[in-house]
CSV table of C-alpha atoms in Angstrom, one decimal:
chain,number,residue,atom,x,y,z
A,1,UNK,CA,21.7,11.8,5.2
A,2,UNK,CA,24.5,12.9,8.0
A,3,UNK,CA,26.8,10.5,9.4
A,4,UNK,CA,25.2,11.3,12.4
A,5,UNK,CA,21.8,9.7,11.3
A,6,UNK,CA,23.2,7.1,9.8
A,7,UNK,CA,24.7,6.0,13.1
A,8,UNK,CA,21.5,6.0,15.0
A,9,UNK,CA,19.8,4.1,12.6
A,10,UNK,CA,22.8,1.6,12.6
A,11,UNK,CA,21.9,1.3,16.2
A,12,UNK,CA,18.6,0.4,15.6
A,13,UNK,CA,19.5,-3.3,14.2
A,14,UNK,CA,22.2,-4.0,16.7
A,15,UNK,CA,21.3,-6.9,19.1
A,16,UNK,CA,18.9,-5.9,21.8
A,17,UNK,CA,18.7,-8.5,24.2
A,18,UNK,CA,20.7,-11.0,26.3
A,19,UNK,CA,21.2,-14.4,25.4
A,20,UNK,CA,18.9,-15.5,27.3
A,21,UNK,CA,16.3,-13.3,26.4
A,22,UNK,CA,17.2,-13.6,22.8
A,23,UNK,CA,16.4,-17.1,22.8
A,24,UNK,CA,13.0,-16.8,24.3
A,25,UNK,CA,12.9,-14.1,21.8
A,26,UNK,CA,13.7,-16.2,19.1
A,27,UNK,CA,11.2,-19.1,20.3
A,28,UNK,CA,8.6,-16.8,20.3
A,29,UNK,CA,8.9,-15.4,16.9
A,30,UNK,CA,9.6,-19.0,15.6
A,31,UNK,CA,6.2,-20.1,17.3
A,32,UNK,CA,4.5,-17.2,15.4
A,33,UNK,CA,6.2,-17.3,11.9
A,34,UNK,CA,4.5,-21.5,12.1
A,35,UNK,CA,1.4,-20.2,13.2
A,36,UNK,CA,0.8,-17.3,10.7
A,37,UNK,CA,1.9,-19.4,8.0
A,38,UNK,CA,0.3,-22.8,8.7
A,39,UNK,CA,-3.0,-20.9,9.7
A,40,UNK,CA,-3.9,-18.8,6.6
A,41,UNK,CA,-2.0,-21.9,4.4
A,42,UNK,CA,-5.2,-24.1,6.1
A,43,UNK,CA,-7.7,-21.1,5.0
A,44,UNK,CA,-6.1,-21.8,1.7
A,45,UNK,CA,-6.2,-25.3,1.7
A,46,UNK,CA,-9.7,-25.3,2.5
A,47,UNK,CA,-10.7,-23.1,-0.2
A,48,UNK,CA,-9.1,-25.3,-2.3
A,49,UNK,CA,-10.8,-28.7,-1.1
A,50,UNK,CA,-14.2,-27.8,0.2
A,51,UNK,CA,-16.8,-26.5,-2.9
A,52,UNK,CA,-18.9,-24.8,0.1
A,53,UNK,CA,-16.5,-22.1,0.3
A,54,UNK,CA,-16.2,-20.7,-3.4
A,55,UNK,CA,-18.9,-18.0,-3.4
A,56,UNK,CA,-18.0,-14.4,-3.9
A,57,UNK,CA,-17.5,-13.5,-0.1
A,58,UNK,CA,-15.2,-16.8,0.4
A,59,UNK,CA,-12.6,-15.6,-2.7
A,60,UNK,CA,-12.1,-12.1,-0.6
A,61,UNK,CA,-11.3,-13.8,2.8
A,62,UNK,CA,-8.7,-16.5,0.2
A,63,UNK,CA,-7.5,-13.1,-0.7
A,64,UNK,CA,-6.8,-12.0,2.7
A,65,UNK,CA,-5.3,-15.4,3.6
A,66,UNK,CA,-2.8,-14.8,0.7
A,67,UNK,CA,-1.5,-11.9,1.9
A,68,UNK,CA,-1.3,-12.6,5.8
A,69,UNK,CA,0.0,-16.1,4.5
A,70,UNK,CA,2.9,-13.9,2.8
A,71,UNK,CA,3.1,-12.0,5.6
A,72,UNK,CA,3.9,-15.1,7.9
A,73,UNK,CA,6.3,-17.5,5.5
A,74,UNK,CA,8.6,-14.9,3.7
A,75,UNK,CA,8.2,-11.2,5.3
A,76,UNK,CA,8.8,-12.0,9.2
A,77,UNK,CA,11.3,-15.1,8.4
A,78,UNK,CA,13.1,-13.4,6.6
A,79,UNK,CA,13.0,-10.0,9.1
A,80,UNK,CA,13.1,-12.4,12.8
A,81,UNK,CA,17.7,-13.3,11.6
A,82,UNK,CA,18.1,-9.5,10.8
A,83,UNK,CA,16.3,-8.2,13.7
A,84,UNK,CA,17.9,-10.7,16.1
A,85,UNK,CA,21.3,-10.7,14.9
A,86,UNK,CA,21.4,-6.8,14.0
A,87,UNK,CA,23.0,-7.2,10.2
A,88,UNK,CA,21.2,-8.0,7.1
A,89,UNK,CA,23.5,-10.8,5.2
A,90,UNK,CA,21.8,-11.6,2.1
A,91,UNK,CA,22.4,-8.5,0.0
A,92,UNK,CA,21.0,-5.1,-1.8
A,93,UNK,CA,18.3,-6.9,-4.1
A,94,UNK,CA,16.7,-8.9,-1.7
A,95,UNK,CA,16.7,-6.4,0.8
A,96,UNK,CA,15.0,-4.1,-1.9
A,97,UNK,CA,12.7,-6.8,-2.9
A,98,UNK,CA,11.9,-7.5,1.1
A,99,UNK,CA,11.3,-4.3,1.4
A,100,UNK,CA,8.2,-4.4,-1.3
A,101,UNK,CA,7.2,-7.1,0.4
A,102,UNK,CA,7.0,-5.9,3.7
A,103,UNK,CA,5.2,-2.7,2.8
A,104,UNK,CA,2.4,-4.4,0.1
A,105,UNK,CA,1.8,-7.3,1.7
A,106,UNK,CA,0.4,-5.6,5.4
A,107,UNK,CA,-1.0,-2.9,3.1
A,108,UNK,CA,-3.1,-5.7,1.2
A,109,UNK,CA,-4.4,-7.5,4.2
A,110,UNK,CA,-5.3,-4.1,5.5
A,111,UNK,CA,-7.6,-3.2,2.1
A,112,UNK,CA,-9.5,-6.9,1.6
A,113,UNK,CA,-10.4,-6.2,5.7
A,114,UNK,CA,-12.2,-2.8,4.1
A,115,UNK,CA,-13.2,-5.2,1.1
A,116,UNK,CA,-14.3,-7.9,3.1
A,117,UNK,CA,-16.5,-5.4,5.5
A,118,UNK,CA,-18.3,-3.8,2.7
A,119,UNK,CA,-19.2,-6.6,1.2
A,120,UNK,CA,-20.5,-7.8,4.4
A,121,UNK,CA,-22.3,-4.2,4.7
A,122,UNK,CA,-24.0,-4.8,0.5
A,123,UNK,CA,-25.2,-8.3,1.8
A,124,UNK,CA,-26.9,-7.1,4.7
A,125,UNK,CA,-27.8,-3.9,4.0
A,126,UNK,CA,-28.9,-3.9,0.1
A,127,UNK,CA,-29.4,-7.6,-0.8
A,128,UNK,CA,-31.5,-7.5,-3.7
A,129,UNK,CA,-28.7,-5.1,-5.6
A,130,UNK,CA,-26.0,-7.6,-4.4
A,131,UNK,CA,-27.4,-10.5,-5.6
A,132,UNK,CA,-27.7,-8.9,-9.3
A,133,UNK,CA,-24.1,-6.9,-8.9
A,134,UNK,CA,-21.8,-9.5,-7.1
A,135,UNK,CA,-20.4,-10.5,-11.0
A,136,UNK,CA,-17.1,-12.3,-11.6
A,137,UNK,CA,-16.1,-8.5,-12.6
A,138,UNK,CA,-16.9,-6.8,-9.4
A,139,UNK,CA,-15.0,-10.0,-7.7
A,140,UNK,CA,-12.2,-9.5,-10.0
A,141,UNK,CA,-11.9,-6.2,-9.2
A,142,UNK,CA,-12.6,-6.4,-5.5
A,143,UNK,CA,-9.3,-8.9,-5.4
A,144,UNK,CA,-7.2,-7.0,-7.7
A,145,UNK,CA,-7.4,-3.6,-5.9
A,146,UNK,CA,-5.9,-4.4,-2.6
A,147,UNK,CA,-2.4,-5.5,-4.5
A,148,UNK,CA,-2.9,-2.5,-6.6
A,149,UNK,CA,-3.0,0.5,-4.1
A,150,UNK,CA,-0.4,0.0,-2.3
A,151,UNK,CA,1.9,-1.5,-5.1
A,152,UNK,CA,1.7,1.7,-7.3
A,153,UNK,CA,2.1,3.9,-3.7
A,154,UNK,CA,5.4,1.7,-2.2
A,155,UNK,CA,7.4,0.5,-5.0
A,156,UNK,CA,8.2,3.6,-6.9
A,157,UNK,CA,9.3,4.9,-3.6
A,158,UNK,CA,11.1,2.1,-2.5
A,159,UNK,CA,12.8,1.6,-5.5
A,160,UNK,CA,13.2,4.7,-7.1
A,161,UNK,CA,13.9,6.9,-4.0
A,162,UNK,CA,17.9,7.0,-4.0
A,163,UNK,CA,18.5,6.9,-7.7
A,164,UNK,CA,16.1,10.0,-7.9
A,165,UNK,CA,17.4,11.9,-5.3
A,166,UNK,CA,21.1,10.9,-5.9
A,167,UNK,CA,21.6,9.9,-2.3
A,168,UNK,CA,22.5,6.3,-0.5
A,169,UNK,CA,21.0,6.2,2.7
A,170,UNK,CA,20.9,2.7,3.2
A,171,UNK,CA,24.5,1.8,5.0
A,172,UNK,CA,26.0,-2.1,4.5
A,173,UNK,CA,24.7,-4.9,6.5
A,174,UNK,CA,21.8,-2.5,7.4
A,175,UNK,CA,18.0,-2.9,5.4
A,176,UNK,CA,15.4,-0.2,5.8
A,177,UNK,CA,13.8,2.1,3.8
A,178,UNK,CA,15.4,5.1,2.2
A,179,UNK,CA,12.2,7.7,3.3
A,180,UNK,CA,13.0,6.6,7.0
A,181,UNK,CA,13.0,10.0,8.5
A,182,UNK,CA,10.9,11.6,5.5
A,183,UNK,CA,7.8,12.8,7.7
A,184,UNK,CA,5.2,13.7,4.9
A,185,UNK,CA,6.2,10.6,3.0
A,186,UNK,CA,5.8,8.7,5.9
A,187,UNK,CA,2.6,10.5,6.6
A,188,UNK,CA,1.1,9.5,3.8
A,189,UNK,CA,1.6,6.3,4.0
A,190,UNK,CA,-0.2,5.9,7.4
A,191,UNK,CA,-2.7,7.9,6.2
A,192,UNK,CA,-3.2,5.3,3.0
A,193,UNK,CA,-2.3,2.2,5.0
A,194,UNK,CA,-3.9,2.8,8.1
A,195,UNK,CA,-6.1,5.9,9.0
A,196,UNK,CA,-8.5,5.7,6.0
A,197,UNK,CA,-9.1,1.8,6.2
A,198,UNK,CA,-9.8,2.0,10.2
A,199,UNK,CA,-12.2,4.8,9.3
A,200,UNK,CA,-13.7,3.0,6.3
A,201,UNK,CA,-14.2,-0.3,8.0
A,202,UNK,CA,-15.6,1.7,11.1
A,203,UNK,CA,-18.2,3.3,9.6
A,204,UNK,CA,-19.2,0.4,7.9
A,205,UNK,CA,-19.5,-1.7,11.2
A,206,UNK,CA,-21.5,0.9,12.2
A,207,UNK,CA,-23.7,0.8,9.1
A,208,UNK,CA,-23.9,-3.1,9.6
A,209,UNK,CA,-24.8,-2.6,13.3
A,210,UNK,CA,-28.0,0.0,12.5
A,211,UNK,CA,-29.0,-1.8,9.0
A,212,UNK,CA,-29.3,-5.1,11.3
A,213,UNK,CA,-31.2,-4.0,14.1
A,214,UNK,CA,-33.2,-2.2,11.6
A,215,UNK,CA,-34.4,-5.3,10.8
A,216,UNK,CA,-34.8,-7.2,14.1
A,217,UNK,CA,-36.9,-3.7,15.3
A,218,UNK,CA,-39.2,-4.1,12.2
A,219,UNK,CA,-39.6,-8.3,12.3
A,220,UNK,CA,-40.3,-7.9,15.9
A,221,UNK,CA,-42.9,-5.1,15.6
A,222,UNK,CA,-44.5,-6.8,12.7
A,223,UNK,CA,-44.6,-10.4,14.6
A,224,UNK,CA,-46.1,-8.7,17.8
A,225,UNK,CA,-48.8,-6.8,15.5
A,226,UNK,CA,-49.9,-9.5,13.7
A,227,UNK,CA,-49.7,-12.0,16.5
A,228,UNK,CA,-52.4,-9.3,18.4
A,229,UNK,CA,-54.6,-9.1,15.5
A,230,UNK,CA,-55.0,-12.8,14.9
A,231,UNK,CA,-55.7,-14.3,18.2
A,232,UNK,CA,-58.9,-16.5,18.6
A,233,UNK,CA,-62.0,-14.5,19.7
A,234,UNK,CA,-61.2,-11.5,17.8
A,235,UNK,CA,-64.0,-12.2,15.2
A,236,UNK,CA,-66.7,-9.9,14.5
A,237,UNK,CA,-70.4,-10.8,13.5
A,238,UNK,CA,-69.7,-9.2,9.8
A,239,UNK,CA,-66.4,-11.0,9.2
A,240,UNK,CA,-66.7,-14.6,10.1
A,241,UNK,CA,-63.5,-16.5,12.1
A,242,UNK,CA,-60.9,-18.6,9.8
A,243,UNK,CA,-57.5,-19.1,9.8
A,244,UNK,CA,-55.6,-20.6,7.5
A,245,UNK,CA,-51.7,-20.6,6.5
A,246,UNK,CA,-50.7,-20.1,2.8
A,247,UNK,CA,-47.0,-19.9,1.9
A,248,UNK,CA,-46.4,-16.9,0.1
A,249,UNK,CA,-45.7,-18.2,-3.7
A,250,UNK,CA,-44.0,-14.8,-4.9
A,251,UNK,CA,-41.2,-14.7,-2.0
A,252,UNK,CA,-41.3,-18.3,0.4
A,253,UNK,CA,-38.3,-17.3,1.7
A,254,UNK,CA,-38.7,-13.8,2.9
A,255,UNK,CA,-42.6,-14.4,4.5
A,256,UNK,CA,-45.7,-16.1,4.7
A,257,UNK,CA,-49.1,-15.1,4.5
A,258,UNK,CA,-52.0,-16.2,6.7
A,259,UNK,CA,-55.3,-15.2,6.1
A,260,UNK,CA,-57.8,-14.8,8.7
A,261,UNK,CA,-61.2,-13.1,9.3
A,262,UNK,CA,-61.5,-12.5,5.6
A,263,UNK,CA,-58.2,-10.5,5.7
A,264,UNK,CA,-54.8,-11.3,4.6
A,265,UNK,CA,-52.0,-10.9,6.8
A,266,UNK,CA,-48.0,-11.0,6.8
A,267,UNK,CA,-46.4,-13.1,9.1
A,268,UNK,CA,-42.0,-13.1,8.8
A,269,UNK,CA,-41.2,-16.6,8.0
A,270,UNK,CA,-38.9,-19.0,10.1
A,271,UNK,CA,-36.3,-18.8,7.2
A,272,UNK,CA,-36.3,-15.1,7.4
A,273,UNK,CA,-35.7,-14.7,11.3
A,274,UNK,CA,-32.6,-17.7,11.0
A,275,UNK,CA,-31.2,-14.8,8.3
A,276,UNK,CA,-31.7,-12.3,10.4
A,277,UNK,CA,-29.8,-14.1,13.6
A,278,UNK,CA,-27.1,-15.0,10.6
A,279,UNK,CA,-26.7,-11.3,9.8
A,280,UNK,CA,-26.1,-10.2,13.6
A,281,UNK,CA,-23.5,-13.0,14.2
A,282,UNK,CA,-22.0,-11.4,10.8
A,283,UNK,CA,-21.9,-8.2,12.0
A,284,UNK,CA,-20.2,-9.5,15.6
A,285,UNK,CA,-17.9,-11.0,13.7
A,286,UNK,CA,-16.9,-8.0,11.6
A,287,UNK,CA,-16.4,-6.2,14.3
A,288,UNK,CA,-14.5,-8.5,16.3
A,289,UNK,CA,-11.9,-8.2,13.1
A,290,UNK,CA,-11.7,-4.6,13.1
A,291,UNK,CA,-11.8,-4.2,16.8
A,292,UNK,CA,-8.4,-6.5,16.7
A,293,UNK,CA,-7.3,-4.8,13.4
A,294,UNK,CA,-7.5,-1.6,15.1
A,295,UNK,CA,-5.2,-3.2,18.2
A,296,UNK,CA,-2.6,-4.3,16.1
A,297,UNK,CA,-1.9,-1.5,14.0
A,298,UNK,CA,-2.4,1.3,15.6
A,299,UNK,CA,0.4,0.9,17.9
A,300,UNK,CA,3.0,1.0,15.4
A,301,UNK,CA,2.0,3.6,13.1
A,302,UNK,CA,1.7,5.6,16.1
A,303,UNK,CA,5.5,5.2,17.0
A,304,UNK,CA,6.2,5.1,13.3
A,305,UNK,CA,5.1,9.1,13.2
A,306,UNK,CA,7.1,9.6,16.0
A,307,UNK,CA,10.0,8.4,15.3
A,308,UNK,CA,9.7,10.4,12.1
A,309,UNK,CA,10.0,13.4,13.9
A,310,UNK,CA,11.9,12.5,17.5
A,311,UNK,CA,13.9,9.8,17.0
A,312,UNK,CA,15.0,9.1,20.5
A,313,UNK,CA,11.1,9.2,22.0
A,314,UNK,CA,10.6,5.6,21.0
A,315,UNK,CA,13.1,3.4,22.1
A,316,UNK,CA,14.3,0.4,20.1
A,317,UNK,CA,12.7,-2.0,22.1
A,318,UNK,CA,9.2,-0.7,22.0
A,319,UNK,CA,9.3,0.1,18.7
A,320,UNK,CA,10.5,-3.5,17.9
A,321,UNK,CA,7.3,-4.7,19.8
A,322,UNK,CA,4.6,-2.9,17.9
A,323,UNK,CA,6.3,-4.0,15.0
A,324,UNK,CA,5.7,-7.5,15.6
A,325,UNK,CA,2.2,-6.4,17.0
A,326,UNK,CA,1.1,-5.5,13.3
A,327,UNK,CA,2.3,-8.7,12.1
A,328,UNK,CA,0.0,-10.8,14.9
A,329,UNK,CA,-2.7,-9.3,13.2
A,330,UNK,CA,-2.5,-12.0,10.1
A,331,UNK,CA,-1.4,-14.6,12.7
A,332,UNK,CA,-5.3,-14.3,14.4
A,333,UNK,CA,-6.7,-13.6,11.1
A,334,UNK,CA,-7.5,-17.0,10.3
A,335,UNK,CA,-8.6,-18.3,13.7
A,336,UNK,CA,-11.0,-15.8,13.7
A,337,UNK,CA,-13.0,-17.3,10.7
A,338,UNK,CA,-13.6,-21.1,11.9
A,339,UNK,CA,-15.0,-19.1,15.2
A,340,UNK,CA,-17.1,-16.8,13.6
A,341,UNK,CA,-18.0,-18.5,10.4
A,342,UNK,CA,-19.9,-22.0,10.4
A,343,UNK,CA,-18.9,-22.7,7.5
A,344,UNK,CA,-15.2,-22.2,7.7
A,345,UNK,CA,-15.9,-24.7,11.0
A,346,UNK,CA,-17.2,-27.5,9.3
A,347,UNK,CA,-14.7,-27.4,6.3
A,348,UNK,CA,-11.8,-27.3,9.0
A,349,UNK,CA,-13.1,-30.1,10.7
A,350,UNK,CA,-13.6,-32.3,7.2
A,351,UNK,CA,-9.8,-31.9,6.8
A,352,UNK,CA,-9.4,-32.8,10.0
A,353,UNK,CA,-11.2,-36.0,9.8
A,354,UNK,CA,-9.7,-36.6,6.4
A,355,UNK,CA,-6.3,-36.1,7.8
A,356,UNK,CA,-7.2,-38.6,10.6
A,357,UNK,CA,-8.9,-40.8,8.0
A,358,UNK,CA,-5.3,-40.7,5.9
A,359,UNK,CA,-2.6,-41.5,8.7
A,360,UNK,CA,-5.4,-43.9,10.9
A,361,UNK,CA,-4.8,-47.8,10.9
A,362,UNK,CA,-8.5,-48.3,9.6
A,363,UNK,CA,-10.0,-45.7,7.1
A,364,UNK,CA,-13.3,-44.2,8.5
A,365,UNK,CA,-16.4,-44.6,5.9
């Protein structure tokens, strides 16, 4: 790289702000480093205490929790002195081994969102083969391959960049990544880290979406039908009038059967319309994460290609901001699951209550 480069890019760590805006600044980032942390560390928490959340879906969200968690305690604390005072003080290594960090960690939050939505999309879409499929292989698997990607795509080129290509980009007291200004490298790894999830969780909300009111369209038809065919006065003189209600033995959950006039009929049960209002508040909810993954990411990889190719059409400031941006994606990450999942709701507030049980003058029975 040219001196010329290498004093732009110093430019891009020097301080930014006054001292008065860098101390709102610095609140600010404080406030979010506490509440991405102490958020997803409550997901974990309450994976850890509450047996209700330990089936196969609940290990994938943990997953996600344990990289936003990352994301908030060691990745943005460690980037809020550097970025605020403009030199990074601690070092080479660590800025090497930061550097892993910061590219896995958002790139595994990214790929358990994909995980997490086609799981959602097996559940409600092909239930019978999920229920014999979802094995503590497929699990293992499912958890393993969102470290995996972008491990085996970031590190060799984060660590192996300049002693390949015999060249030292990185200056002292500066910490960035030596394919900076590489624009098919770069490419590549918004295509990986961003473009192909977005369009894999997309068309799976979409799948969700149509495989739900599907469903709906098909228990409402059949209610209406049968509720026309059975109502009183409809007998004839060769088929004499009786009704009676017999619970399906084969499938109790999924219908129930009522005979009438001599002929048996199918009636959707109670338990399968409260699934079917389960599976729509799903699919909401899946799309209320993508929706906000979308906002938070796309901003920066956006400026990320443009900067790759005009370095001046960004400015430091903006570009700063939709950094940050992709990181307040795994600070609402775990507020979105007591608000969209019951269960997360209740096992939040039994900690709650326990934690008011433990520090209260009388313990609560």
């Amino acid at each position: 790289m040219d001196g010329n480069n290498t004093t732009t890019i110093s430019e891009i760590t020097q301080p930014l702000f006054t001292r008065t805006t860098w101390s709102i600044i610095t609140f600010l980032i404080t406030l979010m480093i506490v509440i991405t942390a102490g958020g997803n560390l409550l997901v974990i928490i309450a994976f850890a205490t509450q047996r209700s959340l330990r089936n196969f879906s609940d290990y994938l969200i943990l997953n996600l929790a344990v990289s936003d968690f990352i994301i908030g305690s060691f990745d943005s604390s460690i980037y809020a002195p550097y970025v605020l005072t403009g030199t990074w003080h601690i070092g080479r290594a660590p800025c090497l081994l930061w550097l892993v960090f910061d590219y896995v960690t958002p790139a595994a939050s990214t790929y358990n969102i994909c995980l997490i939505s086609l799981d959602r999309y097996i559940q409600i879409a092909h239930p019978f083969w999920a229920r014999s499929h979802r094995t503590d292989t497929m699990l293992f698997v499912f958890l393993l391959i969102p470290w995996l990607i972008p491990a085996l795509l970031y590190m060799p080129l984060i660590l192996l960049w300049e002693p390949i290509s015999g060249k030292i980009n990185m200056p002292p007291g500066q910490c960035f990544v030596p394919f900076f200004d590489n624009m098919p490298v770069l490419l590549v790894g918004v295509v990986f880290e961003f473009f192909i999830p977005f369009l894999i969780v997309g068309i799976l909300n979409v799948l969700v979406y149509v495989s739900v009111r599907k469903r709906s369209r098909g228990l409402q038809v059949l209610t209406a039908t049968n509720s026309i065919s059975v109502q009183p006065g409809a007998s004839t003189e060769r088929e004499p009038s009786m009704s009676v209600y017999v619970i399906s033995n084969t499938d109790p959950i999924s219908h129930q059967q009522i005979q009438t006039n001599g002929r048996l009929r199918t009636f959707p049960s109670r338990r399968r319309f409260a699934n079917n209002n389960k599976d729509q508040k799903a699919a909401t909810s899946l799309f209320i994460i993508v929706f906000v993954f979308g906002i938070c990411w796309m901003p920066y990889e956006i400026a990320a290609l443009i900067r790759s190719v005009c370095f001046d059409c960004v400015g430091d400031v903006e570009f700063e901001i939709t950094f940050w941006l992709l990181w307040i994606n795994s600070t609402i990450n775990p507020f979105l699951y007591p608000f969209l999942h019951s269960r997360y709701r209740r096992a939040f507030n039994k900690l709650t209550r326990c934690h008011r049980n433990s520090v209260g003058p009388y313990p609560i029975a």
